[in-house]
Coordinates of C-alpha atoms in Angstrom, one line a residue:
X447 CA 12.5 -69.4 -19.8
X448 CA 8.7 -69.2 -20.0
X449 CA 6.9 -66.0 -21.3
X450 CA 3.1 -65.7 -21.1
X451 CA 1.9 -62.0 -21.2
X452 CA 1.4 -59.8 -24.3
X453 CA 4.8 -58.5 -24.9
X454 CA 5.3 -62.4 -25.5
X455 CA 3.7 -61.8 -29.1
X456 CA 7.1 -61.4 -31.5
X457 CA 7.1 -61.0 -35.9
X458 CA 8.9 -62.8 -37.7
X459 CA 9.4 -61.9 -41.4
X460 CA 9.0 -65.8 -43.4
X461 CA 11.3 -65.8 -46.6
X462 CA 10.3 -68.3 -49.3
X463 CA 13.4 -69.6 -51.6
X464 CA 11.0 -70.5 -54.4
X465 CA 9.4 -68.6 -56.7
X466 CA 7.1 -71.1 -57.9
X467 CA 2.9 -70.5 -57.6
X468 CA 2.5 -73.7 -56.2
X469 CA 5.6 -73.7 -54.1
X470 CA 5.9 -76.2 -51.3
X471 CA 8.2 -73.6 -49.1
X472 CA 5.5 -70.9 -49.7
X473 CA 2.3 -72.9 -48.7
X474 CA 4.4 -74.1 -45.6
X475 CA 5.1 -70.5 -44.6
X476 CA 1.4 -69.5 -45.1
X477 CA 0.2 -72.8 -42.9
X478 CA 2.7 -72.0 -40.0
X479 CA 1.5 -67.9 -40.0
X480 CA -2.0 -69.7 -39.7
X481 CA -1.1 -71.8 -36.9
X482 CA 1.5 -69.8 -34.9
X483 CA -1.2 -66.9 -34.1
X484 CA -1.3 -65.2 -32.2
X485 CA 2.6 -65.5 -30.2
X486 CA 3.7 -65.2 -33.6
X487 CA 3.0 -63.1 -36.4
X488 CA 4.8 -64.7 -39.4
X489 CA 4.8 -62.7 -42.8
X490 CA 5.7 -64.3 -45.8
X491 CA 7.4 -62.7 -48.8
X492 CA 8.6 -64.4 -51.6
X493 CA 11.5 -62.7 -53.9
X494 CA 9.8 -62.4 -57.7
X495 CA 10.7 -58.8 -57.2
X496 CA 14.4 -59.0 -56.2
X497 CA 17.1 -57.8 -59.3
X498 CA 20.2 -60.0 -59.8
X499 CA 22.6 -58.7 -57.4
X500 CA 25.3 -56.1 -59.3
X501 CA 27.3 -54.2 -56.8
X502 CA 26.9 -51.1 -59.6
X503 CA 23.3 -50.9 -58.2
X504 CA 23.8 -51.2 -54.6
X505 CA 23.5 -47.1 -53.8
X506 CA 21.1 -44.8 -53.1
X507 CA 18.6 -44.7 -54.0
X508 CA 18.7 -48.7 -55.1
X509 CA 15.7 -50.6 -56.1
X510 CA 12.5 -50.7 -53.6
X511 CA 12.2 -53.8 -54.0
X512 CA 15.6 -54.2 -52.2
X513 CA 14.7 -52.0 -49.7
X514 CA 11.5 -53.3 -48.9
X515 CA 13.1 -56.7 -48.4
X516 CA 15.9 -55.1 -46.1
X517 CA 13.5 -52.8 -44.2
X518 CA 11.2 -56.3 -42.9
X519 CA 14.5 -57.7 -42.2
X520 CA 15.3 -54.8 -39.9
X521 CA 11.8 -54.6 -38.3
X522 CA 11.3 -58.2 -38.0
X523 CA 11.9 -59.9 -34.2
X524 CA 13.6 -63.1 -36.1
X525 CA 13.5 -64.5 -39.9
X526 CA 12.1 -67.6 -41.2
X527 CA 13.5 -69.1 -43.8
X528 CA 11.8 -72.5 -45.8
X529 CA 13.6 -73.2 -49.3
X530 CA 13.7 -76.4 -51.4
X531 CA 16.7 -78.3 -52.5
X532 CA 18.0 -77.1 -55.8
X533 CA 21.3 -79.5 -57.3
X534 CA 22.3 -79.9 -53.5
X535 CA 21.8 -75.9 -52.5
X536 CA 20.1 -73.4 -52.4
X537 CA 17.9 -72.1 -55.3
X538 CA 19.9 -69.2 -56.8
X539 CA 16.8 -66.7 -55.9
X540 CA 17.5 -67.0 -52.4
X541 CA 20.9 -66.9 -52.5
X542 CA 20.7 -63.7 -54.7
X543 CA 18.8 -62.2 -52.2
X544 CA 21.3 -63.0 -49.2
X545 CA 24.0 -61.3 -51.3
X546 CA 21.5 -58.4 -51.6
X547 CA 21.1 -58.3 -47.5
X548 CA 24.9 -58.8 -46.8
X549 CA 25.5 -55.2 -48.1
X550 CA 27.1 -53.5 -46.7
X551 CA 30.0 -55.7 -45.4
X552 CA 29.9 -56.9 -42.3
X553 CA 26.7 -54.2 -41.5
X554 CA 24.2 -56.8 -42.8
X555 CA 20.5 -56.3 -41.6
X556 CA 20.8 -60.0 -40.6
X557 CA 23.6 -59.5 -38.3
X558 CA 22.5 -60.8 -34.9
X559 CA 19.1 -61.5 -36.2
X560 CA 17.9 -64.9 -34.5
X561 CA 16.9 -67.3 -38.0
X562 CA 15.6 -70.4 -38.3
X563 CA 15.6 -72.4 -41.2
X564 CA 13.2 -75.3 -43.0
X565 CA 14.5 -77.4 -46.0
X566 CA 12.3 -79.6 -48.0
X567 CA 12.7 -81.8 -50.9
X568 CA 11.0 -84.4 -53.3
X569 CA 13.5 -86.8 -51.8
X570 CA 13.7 -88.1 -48.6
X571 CA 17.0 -86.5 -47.5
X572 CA 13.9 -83.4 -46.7
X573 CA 17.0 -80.6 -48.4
X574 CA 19.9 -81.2 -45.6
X575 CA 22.6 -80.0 -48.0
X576 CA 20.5 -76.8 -49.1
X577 CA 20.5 -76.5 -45.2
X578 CA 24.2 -76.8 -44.6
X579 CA 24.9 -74.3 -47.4
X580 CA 22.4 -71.6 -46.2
X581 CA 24.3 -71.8 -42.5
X582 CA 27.1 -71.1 -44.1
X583 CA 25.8 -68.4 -46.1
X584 CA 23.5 -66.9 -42.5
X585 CA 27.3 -67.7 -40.4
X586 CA 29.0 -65.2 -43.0
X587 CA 25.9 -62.2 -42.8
X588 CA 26.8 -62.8 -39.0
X589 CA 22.6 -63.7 -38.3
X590 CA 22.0 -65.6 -35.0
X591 CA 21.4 -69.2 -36.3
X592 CA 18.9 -70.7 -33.3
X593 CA 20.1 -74.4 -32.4
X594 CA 18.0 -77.3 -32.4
X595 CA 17.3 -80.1 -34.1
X596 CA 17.3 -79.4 -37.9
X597 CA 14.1 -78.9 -39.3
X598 CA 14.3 -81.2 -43.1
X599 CA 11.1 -81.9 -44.6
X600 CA 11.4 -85.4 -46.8
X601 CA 8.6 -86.3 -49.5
X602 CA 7.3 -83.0 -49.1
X603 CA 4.7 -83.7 -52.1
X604 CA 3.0 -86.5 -49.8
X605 CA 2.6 -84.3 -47.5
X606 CA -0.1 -81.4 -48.3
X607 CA -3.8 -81.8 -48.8
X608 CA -5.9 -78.7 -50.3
X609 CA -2.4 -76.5 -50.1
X610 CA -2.0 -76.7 -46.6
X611 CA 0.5 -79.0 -44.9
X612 CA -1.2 -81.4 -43.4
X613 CA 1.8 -83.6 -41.6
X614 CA 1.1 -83.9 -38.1
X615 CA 3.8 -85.4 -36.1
X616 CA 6.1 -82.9 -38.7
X617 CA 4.2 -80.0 -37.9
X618 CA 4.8 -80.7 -34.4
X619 CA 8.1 -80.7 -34.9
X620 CA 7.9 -77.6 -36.5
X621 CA 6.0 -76.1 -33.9
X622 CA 8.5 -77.0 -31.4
X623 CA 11.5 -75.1 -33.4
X624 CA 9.2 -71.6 -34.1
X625 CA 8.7 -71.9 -30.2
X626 CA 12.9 -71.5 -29.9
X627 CA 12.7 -69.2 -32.5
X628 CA 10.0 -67.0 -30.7
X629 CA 12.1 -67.3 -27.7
X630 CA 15.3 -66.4 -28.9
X631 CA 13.9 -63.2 -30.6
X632 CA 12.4 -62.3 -27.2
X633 CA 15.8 -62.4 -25.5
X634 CA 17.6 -60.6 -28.2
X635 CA 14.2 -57.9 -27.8
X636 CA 14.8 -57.6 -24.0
X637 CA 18.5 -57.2 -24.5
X638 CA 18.3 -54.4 -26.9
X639 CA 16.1 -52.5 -24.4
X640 CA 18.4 -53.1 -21.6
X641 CA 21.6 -51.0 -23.6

């Protein structure tokens, strides 16, 4: 399916799983939003602001941090999500933030939401079981995971000059799954305006 006008243009809210300054996942985020323009419009948000999840907190009127992070869900076409490997998952920050968008049961602002993920590591396994245990996490919220070949990055460190990621043939990859992703949230955009 092949979409070429302006209504092709989708945003995509980019979730980093790390909070730190110089994080790999961030930078890799901010290099796609730069290259995916203008079909894509990628913003990133990282989750310094996000409380530990305690279900005594989760009413009205909650912290706006939450809903700030549940409101881009909602009005995003598709998420984007890059995280690092953390003691073979997913740093706790990100996971906390999942529990925090899963509420309330089973009416998650990720249900049906198409999401793609990047993993990366120091090692050359590139994060594939951080990857496995986010599906399973996204597969329980009910979010659309978009098939394709996985998108791990190994020896991320290598693989940056000046903060931006520099990694042709990866970034080609890359490229390749944003363009299933971009698709994907188009469908699910036509279909909601057909009901």
């Amino acid at each position: 399916m092949q979409y070429t006008n302006t209504q092709d243009q989708v945003r995509i809210l980019g979730i980093s799983g790390s909070l730190r300054k110089a994080s790999f996942s961030t930078a890799i985020l901010r290099t796609l939003a730069r290259k995916a323009a203008p079909l894509m419009l990628i913003d990133v948000m990282t989750l310094e602001e996000i409380p530990f999840y305690n279900e005594d907190l989760d009413r009205s009127p909650g912290s706006s941090a939450i809903a700030r992070l549940k409101r881009s869900v909602v009005e995003s076409d598709g998420v984007l999500i890059a995280t690092p490997e953390y003691n073979h998952g997913i740093p706790g920050v990100l996971k906390n933030a999942l529990d925090w968008t899963s509420r309330p049961a089973f009416q998650s602002c990720f249900r049906n939401k198409p999401v793609s993920i990047i993993s990366s590591s120091l090692a050359f396994t590139g994060g594939v079981r951080a990857q496995y245990q986010l599906r399973e996490t996204l597969i329980a919220m009910h979010a659309q995971l978009v098939m394709g070949p996985e998108v791990v990055i190994g020896g991320v460190h290598t693989k940056f000059a000046d903060s931006e990621y520099n990694d042709e043939t990866g970034l080609s990859f890359i490229m390749e799954s944003l363009e299933r992703l971009r698709v994907e949230a188009l469908v699910r955009r036509t279909s909601m305006v057909a009901y």
